[in-house]
mmCIF file of C-alpha atoms and ligand atoms in Angstrom:
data_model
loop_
_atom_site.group_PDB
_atom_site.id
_atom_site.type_symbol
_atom_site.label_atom_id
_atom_site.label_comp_id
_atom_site.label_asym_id
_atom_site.label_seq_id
_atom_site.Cartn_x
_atom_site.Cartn_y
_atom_site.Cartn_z
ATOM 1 C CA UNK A 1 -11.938 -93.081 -91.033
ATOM 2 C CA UNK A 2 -14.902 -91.235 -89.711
ATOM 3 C CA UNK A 3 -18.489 -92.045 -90.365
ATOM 4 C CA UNK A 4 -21.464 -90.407 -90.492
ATOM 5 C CA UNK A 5 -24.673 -91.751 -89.533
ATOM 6 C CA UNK A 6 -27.331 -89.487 -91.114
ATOM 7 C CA UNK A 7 -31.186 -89.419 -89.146
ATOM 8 C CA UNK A 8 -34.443 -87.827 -90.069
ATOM 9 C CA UNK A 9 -33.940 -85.626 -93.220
ATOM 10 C CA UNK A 10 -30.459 -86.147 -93.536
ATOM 11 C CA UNK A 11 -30.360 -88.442 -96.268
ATOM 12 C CA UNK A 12 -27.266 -86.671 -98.172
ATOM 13 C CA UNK A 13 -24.218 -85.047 -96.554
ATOM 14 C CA UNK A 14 -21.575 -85.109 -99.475
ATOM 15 C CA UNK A 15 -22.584 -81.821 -101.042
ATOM 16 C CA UNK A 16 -19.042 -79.985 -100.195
ATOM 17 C CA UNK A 17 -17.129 -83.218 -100.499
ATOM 18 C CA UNK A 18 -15.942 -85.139 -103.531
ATOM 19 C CA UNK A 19 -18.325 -88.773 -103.815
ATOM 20 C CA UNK A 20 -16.038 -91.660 -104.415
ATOM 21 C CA UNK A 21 -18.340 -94.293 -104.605
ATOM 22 C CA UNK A 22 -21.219 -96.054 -103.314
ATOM 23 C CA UNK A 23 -22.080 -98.887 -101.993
ATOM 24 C CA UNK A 24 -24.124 -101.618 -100.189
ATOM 25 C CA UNK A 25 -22.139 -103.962 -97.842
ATOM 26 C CA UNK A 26 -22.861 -107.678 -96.839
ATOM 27 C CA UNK A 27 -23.223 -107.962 -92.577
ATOM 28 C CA UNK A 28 -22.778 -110.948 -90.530
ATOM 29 C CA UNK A 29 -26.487 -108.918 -89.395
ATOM 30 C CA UNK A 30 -27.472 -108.638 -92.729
ATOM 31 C CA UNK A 31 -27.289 -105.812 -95.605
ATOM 32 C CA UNK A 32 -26.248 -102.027 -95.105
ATOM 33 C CA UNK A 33 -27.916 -99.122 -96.661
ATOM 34 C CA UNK A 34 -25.668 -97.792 -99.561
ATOM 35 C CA UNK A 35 -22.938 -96.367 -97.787
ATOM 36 C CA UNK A 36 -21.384 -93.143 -99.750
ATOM 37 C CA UNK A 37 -17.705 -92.583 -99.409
ATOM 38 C CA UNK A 38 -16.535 -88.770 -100.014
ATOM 39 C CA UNK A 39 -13.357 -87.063 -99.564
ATOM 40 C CA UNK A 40 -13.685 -83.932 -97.265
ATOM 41 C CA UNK A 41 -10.552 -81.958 -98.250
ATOM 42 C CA UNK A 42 -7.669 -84.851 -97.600
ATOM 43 C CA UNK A 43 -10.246 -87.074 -95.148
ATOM 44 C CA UNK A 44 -11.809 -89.737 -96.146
ATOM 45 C CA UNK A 45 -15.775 -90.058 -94.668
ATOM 46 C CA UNK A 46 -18.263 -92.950 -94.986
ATOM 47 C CA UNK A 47 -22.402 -91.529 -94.806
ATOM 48 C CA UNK A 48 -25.025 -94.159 -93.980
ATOM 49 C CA UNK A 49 -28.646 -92.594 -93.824
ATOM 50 C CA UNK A 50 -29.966 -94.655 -90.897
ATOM 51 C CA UNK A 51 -33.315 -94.987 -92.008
ATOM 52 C CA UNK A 52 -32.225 -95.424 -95.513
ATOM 53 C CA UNK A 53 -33.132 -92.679 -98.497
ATOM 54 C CA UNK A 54 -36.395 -91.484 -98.387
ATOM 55 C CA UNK A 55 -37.196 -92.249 -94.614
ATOM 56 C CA UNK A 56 -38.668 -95.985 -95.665
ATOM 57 C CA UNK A 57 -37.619 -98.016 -92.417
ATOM 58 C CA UNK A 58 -39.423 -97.086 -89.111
ATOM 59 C CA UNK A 59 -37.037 -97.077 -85.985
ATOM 60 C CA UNK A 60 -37.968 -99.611 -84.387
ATOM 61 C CA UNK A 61 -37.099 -101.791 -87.929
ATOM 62 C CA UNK A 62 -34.098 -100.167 -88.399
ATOM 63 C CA UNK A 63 -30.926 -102.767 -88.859
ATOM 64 C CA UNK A 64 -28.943 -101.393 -86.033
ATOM 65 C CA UNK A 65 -26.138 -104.075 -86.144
ATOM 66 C CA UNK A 66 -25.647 -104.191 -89.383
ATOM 67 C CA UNK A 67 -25.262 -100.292 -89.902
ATOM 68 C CA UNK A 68 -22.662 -100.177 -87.253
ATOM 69 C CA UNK A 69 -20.943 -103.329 -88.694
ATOM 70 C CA UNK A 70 -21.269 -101.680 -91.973
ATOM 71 C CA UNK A 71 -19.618 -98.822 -90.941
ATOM 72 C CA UNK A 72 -16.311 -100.985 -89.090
ATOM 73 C CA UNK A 73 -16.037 -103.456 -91.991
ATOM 74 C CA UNK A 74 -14.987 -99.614 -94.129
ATOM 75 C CA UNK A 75 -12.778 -99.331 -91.392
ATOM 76 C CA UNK A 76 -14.490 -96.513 -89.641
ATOM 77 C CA UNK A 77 -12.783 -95.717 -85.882
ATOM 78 C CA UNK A 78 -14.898 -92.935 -85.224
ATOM 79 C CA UNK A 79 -18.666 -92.094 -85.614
ATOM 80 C CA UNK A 80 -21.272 -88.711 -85.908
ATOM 81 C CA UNK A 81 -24.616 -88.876 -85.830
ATOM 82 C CA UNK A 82 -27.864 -87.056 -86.265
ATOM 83 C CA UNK A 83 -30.781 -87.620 -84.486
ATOM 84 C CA UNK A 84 -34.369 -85.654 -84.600
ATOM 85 C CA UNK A 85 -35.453 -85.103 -80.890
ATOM 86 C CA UNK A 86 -38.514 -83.974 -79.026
ATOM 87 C CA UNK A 87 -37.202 -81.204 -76.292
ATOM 88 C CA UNK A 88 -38.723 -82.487 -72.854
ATOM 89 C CA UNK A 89 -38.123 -78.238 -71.647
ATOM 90 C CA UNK A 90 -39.485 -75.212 -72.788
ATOM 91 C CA UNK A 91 -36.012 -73.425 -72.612
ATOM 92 C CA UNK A 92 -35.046 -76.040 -75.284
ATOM 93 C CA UNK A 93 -36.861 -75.235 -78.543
ATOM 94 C CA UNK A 94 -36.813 -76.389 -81.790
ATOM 95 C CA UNK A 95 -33.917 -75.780 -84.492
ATOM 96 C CA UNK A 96 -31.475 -75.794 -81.640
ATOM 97 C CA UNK A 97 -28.898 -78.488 -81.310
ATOM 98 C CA UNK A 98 -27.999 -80.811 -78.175
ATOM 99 C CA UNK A 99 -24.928 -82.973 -77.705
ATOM 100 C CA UNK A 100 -26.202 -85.634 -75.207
ATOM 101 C CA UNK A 101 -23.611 -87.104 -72.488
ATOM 102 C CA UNK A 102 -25.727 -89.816 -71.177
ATOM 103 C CA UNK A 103 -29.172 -91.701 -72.152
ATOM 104 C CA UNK A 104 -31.939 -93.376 -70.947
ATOM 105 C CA UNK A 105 -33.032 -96.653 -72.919
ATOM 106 C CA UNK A 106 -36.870 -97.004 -73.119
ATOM 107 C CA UNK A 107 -36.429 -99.524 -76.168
ATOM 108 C CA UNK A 108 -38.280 -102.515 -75.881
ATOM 109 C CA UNK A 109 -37.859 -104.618 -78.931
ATOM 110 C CA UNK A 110 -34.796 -104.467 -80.604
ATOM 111 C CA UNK A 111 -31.818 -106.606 -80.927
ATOM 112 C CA UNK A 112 -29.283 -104.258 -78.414
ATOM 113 C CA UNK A 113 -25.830 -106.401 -78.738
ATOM 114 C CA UNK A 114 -23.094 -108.096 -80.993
ATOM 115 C CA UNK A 115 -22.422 -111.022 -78.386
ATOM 116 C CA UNK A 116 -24.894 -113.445 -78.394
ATOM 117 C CA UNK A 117 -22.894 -115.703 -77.698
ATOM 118 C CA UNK A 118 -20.519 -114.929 -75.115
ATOM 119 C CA UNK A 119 -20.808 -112.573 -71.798
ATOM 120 C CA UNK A 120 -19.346 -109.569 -72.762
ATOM 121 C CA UNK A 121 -20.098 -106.244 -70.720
ATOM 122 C CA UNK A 122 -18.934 -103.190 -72.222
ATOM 123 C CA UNK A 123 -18.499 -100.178 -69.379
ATOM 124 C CA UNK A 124 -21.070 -97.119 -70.657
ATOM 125 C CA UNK A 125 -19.769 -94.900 -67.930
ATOM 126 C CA UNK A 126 -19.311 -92.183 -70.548
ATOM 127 C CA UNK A 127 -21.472 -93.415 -72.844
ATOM 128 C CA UNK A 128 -20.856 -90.721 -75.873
ATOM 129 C CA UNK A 129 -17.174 -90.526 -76.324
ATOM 130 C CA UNK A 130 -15.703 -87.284 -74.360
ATOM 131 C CA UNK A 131 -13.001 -86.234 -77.197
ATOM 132 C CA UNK A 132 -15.746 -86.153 -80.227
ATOM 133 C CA UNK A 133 -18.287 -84.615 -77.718
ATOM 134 C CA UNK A 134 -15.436 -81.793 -76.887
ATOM 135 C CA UNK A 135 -15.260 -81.168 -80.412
ATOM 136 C CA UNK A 136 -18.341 -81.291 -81.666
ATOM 137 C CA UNK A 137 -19.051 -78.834 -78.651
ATOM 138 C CA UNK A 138 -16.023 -76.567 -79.736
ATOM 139 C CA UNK A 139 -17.156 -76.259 -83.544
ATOM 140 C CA UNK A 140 -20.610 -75.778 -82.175
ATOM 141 C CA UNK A 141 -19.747 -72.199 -81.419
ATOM 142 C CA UNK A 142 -19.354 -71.446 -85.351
ATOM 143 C CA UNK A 143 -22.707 -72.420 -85.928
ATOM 144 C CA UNK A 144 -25.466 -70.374 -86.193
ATOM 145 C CA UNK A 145 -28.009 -70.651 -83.350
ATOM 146 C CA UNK A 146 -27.482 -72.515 -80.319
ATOM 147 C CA UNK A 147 -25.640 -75.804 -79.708
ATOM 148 C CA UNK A 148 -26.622 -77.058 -75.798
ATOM 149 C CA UNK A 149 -23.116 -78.976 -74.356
ATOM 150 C CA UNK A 150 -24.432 -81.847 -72.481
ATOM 151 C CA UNK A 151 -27.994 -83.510 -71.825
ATOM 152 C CA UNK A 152 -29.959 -87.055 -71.008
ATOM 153 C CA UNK A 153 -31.268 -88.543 -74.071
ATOM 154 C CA UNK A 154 -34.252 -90.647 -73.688
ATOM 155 C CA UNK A 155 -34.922 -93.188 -76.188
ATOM 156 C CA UNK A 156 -38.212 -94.408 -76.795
ATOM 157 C CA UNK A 157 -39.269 -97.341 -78.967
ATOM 158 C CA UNK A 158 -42.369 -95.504 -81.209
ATOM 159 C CA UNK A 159 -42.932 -95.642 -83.596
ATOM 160 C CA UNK A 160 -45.759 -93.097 -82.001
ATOM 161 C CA UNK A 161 -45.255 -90.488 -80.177
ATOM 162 C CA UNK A 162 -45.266 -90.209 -75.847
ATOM 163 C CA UNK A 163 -48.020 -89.545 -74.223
ATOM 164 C CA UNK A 164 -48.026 -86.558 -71.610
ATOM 165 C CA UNK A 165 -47.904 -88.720 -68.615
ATOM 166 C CA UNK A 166 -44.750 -90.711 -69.678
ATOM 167 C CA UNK A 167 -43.295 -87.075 -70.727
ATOM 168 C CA UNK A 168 -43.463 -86.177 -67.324
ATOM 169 C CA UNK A 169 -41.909 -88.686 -66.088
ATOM 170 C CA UNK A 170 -38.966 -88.200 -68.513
ATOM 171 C CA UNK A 171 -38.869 -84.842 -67.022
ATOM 172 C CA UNK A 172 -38.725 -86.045 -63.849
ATOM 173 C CA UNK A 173 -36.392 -88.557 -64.261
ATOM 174 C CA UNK A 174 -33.748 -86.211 -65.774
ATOM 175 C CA UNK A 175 -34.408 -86.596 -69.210
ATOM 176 C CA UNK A 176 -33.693 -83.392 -71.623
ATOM 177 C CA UNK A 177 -34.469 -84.400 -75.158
ATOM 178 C CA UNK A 178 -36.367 -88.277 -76.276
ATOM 179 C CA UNK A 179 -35.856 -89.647 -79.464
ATOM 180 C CA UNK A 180 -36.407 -93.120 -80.918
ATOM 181 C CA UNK A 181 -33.203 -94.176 -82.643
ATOM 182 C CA UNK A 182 -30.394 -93.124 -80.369
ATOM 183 C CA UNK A 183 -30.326 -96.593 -79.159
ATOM 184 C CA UNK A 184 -28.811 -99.187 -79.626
ATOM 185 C CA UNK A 185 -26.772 -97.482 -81.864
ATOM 186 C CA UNK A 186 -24.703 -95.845 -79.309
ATOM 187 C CA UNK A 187 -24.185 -99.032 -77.605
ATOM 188 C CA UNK A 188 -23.241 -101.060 -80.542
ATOM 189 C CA UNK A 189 -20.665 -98.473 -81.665
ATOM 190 C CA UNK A 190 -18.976 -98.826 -78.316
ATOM 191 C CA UNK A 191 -19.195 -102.896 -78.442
ATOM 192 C CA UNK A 192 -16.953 -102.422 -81.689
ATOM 193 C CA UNK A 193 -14.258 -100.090 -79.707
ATOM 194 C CA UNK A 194 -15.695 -97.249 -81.918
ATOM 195 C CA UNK A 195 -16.226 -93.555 -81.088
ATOM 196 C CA UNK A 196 -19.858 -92.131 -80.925
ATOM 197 C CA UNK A 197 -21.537 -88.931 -80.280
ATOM 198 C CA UNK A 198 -24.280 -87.694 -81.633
ATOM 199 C CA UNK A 199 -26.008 -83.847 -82.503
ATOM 200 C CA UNK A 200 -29.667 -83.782 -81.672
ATOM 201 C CA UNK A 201 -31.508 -81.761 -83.196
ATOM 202 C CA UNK A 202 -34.918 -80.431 -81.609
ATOM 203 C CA UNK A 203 -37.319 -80.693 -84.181
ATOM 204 C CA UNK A 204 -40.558 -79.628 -81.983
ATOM 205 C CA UNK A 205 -41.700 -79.688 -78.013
ATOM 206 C CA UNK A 206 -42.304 -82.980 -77.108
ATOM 207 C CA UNK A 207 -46.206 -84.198 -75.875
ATOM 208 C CA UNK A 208 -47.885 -81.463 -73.774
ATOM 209 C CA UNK A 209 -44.646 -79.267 -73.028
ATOM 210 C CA UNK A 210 -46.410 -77.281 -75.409
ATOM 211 C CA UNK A 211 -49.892 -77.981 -76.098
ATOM 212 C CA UNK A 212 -49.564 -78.375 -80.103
ATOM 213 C CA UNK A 213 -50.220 -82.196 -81.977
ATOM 214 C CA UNK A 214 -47.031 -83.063 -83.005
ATOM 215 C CA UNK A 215 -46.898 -83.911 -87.059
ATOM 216 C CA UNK A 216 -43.947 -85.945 -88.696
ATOM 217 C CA UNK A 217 -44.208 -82.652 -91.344
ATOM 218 C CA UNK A 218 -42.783 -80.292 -88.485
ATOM 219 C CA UNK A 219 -40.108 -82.904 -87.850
ATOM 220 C CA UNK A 220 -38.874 -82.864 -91.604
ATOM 221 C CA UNK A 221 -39.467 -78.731 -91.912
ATOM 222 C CA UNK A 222 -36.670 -78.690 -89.124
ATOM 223 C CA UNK A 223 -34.537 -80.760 -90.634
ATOM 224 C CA UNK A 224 -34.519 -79.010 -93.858
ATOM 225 C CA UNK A 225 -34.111 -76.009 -92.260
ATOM 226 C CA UNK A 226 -31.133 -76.779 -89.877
ATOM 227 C CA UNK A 227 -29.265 -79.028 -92.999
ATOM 228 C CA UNK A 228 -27.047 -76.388 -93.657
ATOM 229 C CA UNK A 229 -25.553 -75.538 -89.900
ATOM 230 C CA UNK A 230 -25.763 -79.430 -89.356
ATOM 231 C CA UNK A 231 -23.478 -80.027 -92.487
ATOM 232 C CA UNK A 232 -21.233 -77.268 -91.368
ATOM 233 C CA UNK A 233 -20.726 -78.110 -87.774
ATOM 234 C CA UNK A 234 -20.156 -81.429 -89.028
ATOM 235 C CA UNK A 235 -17.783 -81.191 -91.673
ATOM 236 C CA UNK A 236 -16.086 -78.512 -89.751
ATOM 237 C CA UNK A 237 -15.870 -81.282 -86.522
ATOM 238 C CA UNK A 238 -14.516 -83.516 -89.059
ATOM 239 C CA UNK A 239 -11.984 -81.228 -90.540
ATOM 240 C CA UNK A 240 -10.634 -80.147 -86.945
ATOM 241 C CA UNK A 241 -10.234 -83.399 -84.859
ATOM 242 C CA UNK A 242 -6.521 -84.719 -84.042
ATOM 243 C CA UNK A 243 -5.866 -88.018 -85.896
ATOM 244 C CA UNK A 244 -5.257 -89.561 -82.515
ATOM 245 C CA UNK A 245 -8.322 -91.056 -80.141
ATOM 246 C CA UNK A 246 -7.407 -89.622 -76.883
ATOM 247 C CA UNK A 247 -10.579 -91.579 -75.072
ATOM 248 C CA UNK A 248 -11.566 -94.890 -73.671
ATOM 249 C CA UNK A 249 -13.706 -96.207 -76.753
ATOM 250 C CA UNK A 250 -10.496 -97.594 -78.317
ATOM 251 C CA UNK A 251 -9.937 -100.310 -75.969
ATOM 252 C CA UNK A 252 -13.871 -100.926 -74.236
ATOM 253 C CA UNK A 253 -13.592 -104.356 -75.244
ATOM 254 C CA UNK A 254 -10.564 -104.662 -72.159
ATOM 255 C CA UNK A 255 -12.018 -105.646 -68.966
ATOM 256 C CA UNK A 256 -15.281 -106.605 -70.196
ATOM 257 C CA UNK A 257 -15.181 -110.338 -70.454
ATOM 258 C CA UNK A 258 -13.525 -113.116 -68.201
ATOM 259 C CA UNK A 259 -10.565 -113.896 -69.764
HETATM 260 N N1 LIG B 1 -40.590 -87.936 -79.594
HETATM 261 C C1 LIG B 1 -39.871 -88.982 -80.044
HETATM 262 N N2 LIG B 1 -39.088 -88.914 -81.117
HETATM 263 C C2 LIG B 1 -39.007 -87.744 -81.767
HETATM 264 C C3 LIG B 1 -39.739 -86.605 -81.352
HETATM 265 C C4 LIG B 1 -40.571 -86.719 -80.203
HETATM 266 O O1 LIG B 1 -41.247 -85.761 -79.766
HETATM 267 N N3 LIG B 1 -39.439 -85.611 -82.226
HETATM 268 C C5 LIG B 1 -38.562 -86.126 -83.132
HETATM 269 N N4 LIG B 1 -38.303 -87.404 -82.856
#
């Protein structure tokens, strides 16, 4: 089954599908957000908004693990998410979409991994899984407005915003967009032999790439704006991937522990 995990604004993605039911699932990590379950034409689609409905839960307090776990208990294989991002270049400006191939993790506080317990080191060569990537990239071309193929995310822990001189260094490190709830999610998903990718959206220039405050308003006012191309390229991802998963996510957990 595919799941959805819905950022910044995206608190609903069922409008074109048929809502089965809702609900709230018990995590070894503790309680899910309600979890909708839709049919899309014949597939079935599980949508957890990340920061729950109504944007209550900062990133930095989201439940990470027990979203993800949420998601696998439904039997989810693969995942798409949204994230609001800051563009770190001028040629990247807002209401365009990115699909990131690789991150940088700036987080600082937040619990990052399944296995407490035990030594297990999942390979993030290709972090974002290459077949979900290829097709989010391939629907992208539908949508209206531009959808940028690859890109660093950075991943900040916030709740505030970066200040100019830690922008910079982004820049200079290689980073293209920075967000603040891109990790650990990607991580986890990949811990659980799930797929993950994600569509950024820009939502403004981050700190002092252009010289304008940035305001959580402008970051909402994007998201409203792009809901409509972001449900379409989604739904239309959804619609268009082969049943199989013709990538490495499936079996991450192989090799990553002693035996
Ligand atoms: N920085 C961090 N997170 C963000 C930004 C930003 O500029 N915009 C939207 N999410």
């Amino acid at each position: 089954m595919m799941g959805i995990i819905g950022g910044t604004g995206v608190y609903k993605l069922v409008e074109r599908g048929n809502l089965k039911e809702k609900k709230v699932l018990k995590t070894p990590f503790g309680e899910s957000p309600p979890v909708s379950i839709f049919m899309l034409e014949d597939h079935e689609v599980a949508f957890l908004p990340r920061h729950k409905e109504g944007h209550d839960l900062p990133p930095h307090m989201i439940n990470y693990r027990a979203n993800v776990y949420a998601l696998k208990m439904l039997g989810v294989d693969r995942i798409l998410a949204t994230n609001a991002v800051g563009s770190l270049n001028e040629s990247l400006k807002p209401g365009e979409f990115l699909i990131p191939d690789d991150f940088l993790d700036f987080t600082r506080s937040r619990p990052f991994t399944f296995y407490d317990d035990r030594a297990v080191h999942v390979d993030v060569t290709q972090p974002y899984c290459p077949q979900l990537r290829q097709t989010l990239i391939s629907n992208g071309q539908k949508v209206d407005g531009r959808v940028v193929e690859s890109g660093v995310y950075v991943c900040t822990e916030g709740p505030r915003f970066e200040t100019p001189a830690e922008i910079q260094m982004f820049r200079k490190i290689g980073g293209a967009v920075v967000g603040m709830t891109g990790l650990p999610e990607v991580v986890l998903a990949r811990e659980l032999e799930m797929c993950y990718a994600s569509i950024c959206m820009v939502s403004n220039y981050a700190a002092s790439v252009s010289s304008e405050k940035i305001t959580l308003d402008e970051v909402f006012e994007v998201a409203e704006e792009k809901k409509k191309e972001l449900t379409r390229l989604i739904h239309n991802s959804i619609l268009n991937i082969s049943d199989n998963r013709e990538c490495p996510c499936s079996h991450a957990l192989e090799g990553a522990e002693i035996e």
